[in-house]
XYZ file of C-alpha atoms in Angstrom:
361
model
C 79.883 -21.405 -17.845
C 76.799 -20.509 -19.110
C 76.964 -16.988 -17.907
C 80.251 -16.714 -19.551
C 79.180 -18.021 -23.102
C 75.888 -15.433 -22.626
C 78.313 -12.170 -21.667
C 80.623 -12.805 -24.430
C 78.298 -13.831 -26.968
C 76.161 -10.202 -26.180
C 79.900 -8.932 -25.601
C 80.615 -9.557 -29.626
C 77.636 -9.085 -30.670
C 77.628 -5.235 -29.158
C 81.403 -4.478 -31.043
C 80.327 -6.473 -34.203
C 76.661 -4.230 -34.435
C 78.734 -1.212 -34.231
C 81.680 -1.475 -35.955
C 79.907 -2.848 -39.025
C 77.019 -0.243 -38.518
C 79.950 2.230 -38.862
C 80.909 0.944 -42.231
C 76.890 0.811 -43.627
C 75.940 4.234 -42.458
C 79.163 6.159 -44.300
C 78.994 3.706 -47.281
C 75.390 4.268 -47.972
C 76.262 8.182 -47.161
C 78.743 7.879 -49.897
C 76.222 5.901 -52.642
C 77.544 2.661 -52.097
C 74.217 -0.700 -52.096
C 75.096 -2.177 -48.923
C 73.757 -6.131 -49.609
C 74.244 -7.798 -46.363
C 74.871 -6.779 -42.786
C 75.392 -9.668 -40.944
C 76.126 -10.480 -37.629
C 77.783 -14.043 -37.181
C 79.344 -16.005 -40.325
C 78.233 -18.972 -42.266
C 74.433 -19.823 -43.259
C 72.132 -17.202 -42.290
C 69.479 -18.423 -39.243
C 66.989 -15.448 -39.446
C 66.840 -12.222 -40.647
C 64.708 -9.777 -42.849
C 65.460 -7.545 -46.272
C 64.803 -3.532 -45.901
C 63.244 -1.362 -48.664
C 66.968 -0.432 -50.239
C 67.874 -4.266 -50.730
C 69.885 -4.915 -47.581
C 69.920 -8.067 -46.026
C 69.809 -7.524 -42.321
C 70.923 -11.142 -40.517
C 72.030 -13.446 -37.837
C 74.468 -16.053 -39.269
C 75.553 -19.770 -37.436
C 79.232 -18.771 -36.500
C 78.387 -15.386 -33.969
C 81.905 -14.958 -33.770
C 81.980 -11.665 -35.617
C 80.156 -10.244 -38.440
C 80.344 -7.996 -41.488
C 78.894 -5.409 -44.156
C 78.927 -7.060 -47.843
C 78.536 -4.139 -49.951
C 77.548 -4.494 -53.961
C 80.220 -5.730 -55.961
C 82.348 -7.272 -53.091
C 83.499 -11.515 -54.377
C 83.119 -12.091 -50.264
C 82.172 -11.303 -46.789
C 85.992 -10.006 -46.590
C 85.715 -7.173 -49.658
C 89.847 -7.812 -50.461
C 90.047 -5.697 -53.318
C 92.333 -7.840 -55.418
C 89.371 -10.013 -55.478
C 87.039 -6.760 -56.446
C 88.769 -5.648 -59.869
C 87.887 -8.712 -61.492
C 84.526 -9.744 -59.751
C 83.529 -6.330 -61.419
C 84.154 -6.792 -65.022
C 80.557 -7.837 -65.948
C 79.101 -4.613 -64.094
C 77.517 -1.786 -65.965
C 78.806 1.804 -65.213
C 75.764 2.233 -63.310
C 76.346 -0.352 -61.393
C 79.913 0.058 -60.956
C 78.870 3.449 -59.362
C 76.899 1.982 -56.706
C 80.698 -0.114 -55.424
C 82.850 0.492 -52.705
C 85.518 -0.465 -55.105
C 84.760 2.408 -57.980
C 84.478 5.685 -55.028
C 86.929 7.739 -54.633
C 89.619 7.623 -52.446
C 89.099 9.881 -49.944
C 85.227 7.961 -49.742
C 86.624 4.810 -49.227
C 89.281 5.996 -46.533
C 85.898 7.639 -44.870
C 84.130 4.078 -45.180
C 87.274 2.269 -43.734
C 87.762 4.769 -40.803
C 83.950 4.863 -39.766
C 84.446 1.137 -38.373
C 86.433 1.947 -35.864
C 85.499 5.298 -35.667
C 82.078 4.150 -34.320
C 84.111 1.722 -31.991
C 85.367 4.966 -30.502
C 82.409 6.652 -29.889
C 80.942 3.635 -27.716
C 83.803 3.264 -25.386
C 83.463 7.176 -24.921
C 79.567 6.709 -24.608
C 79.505 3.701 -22.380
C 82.691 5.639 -20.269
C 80.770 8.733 -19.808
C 77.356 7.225 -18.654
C 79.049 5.155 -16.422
C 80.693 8.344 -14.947
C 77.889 9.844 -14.690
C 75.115 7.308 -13.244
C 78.037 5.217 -11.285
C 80.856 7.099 -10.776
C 84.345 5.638 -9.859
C 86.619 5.915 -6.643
C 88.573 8.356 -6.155
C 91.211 9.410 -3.593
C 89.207 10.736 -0.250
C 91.125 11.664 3.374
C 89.296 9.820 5.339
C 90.138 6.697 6.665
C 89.151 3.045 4.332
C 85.700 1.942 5.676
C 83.630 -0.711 5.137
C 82.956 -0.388 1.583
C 84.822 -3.151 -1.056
C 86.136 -1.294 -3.837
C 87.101 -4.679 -5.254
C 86.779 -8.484 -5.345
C 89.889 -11.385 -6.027
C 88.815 -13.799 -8.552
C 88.072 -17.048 -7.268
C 88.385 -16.096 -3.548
C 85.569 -16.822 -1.096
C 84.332 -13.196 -1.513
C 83.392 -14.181 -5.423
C 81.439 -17.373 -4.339
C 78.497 -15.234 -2.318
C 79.207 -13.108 -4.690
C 79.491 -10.032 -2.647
C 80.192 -6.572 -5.059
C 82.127 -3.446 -5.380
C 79.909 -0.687 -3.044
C 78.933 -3.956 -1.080
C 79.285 -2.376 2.607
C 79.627 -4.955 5.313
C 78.066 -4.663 8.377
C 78.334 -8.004 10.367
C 80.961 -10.949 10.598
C 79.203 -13.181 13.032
C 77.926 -10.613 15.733
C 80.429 -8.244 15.077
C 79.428 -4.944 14.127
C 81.818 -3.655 10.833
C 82.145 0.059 10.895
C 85.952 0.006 9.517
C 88.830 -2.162 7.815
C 90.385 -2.483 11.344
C 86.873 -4.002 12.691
C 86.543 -6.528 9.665
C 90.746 -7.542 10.118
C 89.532 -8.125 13.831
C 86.301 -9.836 13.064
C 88.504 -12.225 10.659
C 91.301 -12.560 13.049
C 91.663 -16.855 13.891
C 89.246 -17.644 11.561
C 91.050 -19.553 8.809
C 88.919 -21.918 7.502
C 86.159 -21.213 9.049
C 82.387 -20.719 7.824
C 81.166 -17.677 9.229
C 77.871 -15.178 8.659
C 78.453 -12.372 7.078
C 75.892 -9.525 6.791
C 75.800 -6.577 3.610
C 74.204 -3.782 2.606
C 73.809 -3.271 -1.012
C 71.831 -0.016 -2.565
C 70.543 0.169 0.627
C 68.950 -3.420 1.044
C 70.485 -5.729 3.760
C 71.427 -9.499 2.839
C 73.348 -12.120 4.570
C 74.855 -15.294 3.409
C 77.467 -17.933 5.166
C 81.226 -18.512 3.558
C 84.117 -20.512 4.227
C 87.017 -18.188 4.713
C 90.535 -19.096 3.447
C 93.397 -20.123 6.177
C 96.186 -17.097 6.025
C 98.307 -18.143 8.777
C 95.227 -18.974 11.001
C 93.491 -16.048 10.172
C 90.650 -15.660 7.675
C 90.705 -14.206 4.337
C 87.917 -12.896 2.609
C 89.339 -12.180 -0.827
C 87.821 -8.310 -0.820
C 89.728 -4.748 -1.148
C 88.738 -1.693 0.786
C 91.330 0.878 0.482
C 90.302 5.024 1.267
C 88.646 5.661 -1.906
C 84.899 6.858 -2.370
C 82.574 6.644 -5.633
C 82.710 10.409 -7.287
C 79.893 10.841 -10.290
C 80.429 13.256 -12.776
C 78.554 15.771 -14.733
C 77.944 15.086 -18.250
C 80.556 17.612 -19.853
C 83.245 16.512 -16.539
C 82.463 12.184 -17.960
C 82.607 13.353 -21.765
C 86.299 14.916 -21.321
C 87.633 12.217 -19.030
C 86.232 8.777 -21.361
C 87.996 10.789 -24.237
C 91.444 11.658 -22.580
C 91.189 7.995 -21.304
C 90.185 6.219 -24.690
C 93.543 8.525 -26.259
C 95.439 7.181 -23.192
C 94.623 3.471 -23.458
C 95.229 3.533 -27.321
C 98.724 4.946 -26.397
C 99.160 2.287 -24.054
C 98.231 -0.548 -26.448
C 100.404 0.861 -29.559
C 102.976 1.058 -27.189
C 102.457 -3.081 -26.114
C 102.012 -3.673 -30.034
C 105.705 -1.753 -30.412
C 107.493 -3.884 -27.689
C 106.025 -7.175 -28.973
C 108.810 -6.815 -31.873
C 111.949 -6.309 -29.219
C 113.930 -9.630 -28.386
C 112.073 -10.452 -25.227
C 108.344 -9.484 -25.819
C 106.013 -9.955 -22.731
C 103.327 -11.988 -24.106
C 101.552 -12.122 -20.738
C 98.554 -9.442 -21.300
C 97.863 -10.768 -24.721
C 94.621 -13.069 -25.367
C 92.432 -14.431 -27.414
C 88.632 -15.660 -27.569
C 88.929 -17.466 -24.266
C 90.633 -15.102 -22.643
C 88.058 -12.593 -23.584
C 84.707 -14.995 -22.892
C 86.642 -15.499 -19.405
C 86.856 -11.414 -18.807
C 83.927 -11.176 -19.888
C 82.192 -13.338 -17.547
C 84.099 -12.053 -14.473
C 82.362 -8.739 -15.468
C 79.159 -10.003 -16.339
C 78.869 -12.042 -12.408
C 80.052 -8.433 -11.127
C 76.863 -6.917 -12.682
C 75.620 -4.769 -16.175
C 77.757 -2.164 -14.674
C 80.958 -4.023 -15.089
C 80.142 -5.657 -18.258
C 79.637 -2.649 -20.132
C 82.914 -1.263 -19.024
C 84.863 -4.118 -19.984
C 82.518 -3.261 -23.456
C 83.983 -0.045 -23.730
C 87.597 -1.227 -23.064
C 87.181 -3.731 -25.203
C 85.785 -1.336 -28.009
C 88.945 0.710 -27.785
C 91.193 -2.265 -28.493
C 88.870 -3.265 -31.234
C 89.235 0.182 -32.991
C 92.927 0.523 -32.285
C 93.424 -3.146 -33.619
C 91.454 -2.259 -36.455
C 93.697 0.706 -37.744
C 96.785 -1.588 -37.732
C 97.821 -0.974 -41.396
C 97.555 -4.680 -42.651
C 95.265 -5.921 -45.619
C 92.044 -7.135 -44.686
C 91.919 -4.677 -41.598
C 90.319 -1.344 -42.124
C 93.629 0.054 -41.223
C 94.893 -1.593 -44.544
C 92.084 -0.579 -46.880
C 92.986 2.988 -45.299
C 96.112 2.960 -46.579
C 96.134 1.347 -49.638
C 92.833 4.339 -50.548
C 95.852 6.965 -49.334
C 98.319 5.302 -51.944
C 95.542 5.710 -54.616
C 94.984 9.108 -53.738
C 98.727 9.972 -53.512
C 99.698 8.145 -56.627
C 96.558 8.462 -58.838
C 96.293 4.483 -59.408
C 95.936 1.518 -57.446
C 98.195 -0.579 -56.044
C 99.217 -3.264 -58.631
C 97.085 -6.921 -58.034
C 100.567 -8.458 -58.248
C 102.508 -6.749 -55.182
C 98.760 -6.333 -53.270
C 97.420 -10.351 -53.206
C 100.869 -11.715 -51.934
C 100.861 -9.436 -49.148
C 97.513 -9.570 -48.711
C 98.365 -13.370 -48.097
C 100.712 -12.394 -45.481
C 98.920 -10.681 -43.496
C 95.734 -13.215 -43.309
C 98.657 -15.930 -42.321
C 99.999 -13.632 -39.548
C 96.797 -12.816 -38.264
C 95.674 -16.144 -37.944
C 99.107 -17.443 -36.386
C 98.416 -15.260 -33.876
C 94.780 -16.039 -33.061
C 95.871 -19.851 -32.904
C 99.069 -18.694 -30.597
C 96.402 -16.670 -28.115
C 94.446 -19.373 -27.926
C 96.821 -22.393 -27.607
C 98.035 -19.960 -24.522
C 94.946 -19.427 -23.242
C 93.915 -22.882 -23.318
C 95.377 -24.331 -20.029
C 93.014 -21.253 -18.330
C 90.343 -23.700 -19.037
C 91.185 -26.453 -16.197
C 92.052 -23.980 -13.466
């Protein structure tokens, strides 16, 4: 549990930092005082003021964060709010808002969010492409190398690792999957030795095998893949075609939530994401960072969705300004505005409700 509450916290806390840092660098690019960047909600625990004014903190609630900039009535900058809260402003002052740019600055603003959420998936993808590689098809026969571990099996108690090669069950010598399913053969049950090399250094431990019809189970995969690094320019091109192929995939899930039937089964909420994320932290820094990056795409993706309070929303509402010449009126904007916080909050209730019963497994 405790390794679980540490990866996610350093999980949201990695998204939050960038995502927001995003939004400060292109609003201070574009003239606008940036007053607080916070990470976490609520009463601020410790943090320090730069030279230009900017409150840099850690807040109670870590769940999250945000960029106030000058002028904004809240943490959450709706503009309906902004209009009004700006009345008392002097030009100059007014100059130095996110509310007074232009539209084409504020769409820039908006976008760099997830923008930047972008750029660390394909950063965190590539250098773990280069420096660890991934499996890939070879013709040789499946070894003794895992190329994966089931959750919860007797395999995840040790824990034994992906690259893990074993070497020993008992005093039999592993050289292949047909040695281990030998080695394991009538052992259901049963505690046995097992010896591993990882990076080279030897280890052994004891585990109590699962019964599978008399025979033990391990809970491991070894199929006839091998770890493949890449060069730099090889990583850089596949993170990107795979960050544009995941984002089709999730627009796609977000599309075929609205048909009759929707398969709710892949969606989650906080647990479910403090859960992944401790899977991947047990597996190692490796692991964790990729689930970052995956998790960084589906942050910017999310964030694009073109719903009031989202930067996908202030994106288009900035295009309607620019198309139109004038804002949209406070009187069609605050009611949907409304809307959309209810909707998005239904469904983190929903996510979690559904994720509860996770919990007691």
């Amino acid at each position: 549990m405790f390794i679980t509450i540490l990866a996610f916290l350093f999980t949201l806390t990695i998204l939050v930092f960038v995502h927001e840092l995003g939004h400060f660098l292109v609003a201070r690019l574009n003239g606008v005082k940036v007053e607080v960047f916070s990470i976490g909600f609520g009463k601020s625990l410790f943090g320090y003021t730069d030279k230009k004014g900017t409150r840099w903190q850690f807040s109670l609630i870590p769940f999250g964060g945000y960029v106030k900039m000058f002028g904004d009535a809240n943490e959450a900058s709706v503009e309906t709010q902004d209009q009004d809260n700006l009345n008392h402003l002097t030009d100059e002052e007014k100059k130095l808002t996110y509310t007074h740019k232009k539209p084409l600055q504020k769409i820039a603003i908006a976008f760099a969010g997830p923008l930047f959420n972008y750029l660390l998936a394909i950063l965190i993808l590539t250098l773990y492409l280069m420096f660890h590689g991934t499996f890939v098809p070879s013709n040789t026969a499946p070894d003794n190398t895992i190329s994966g571990i089931m959750e919860h099996s007797p395999a995840d108690t040790i824990p034994l690792k992906p690259l893990d090669k074993i070497t020993k069950i008992n005093n039999i010598t592993i050289h292949s999957y047909k040695d281990l399913a030998q080695a394991l053969k009538g052992q259901g049950g049963k505690t046995i030795d097992i010896s591993y090399l990882r990076k080279g250094k030897s280890f052994t431990a004891q585990i109590k095998l699962d019964d599978v019809n008399g025979n033990g189970r391990l809970g491991i995969y070894i199929s006839n893949l091998v770890i493949k690094k890449f060069s730099f320019l090889e990583s850089l091109k596949h993170s990107s075609l795979f960050s544009y192929r995941m984002s089709s995939e999730i627009l796609r899930y977000i599309k075929n939530m609205f048909r009759k039937h929707p398969d709710m089964s892949q969606l989650g909420g906080p647990i479910k994401i403090a859960q992944m994320s401790g899977t991947a932290a047990r597996q190692g820094m490796a692991s964790l960072w990729y689930f970052i990056a995956m998790l960084s795409i589906n942050l910017g993706i999310m964030n694009l969705l073109p719903l009031p309070i989202l930067d996908g929303g202030n994106i288009l509402l900035s295009f309607i300004e620019l198309i139109s010449g004038r804002k949209l009126h406070k009187n069609i904007l605050t009611p949907i505005t409304y809307i959309a916080i209810a909707l998005l909050f239904s469904l983190m209730i929903f996510t979690t409700i559904k994720d509860l019963p996770s919990l007691f497994k």
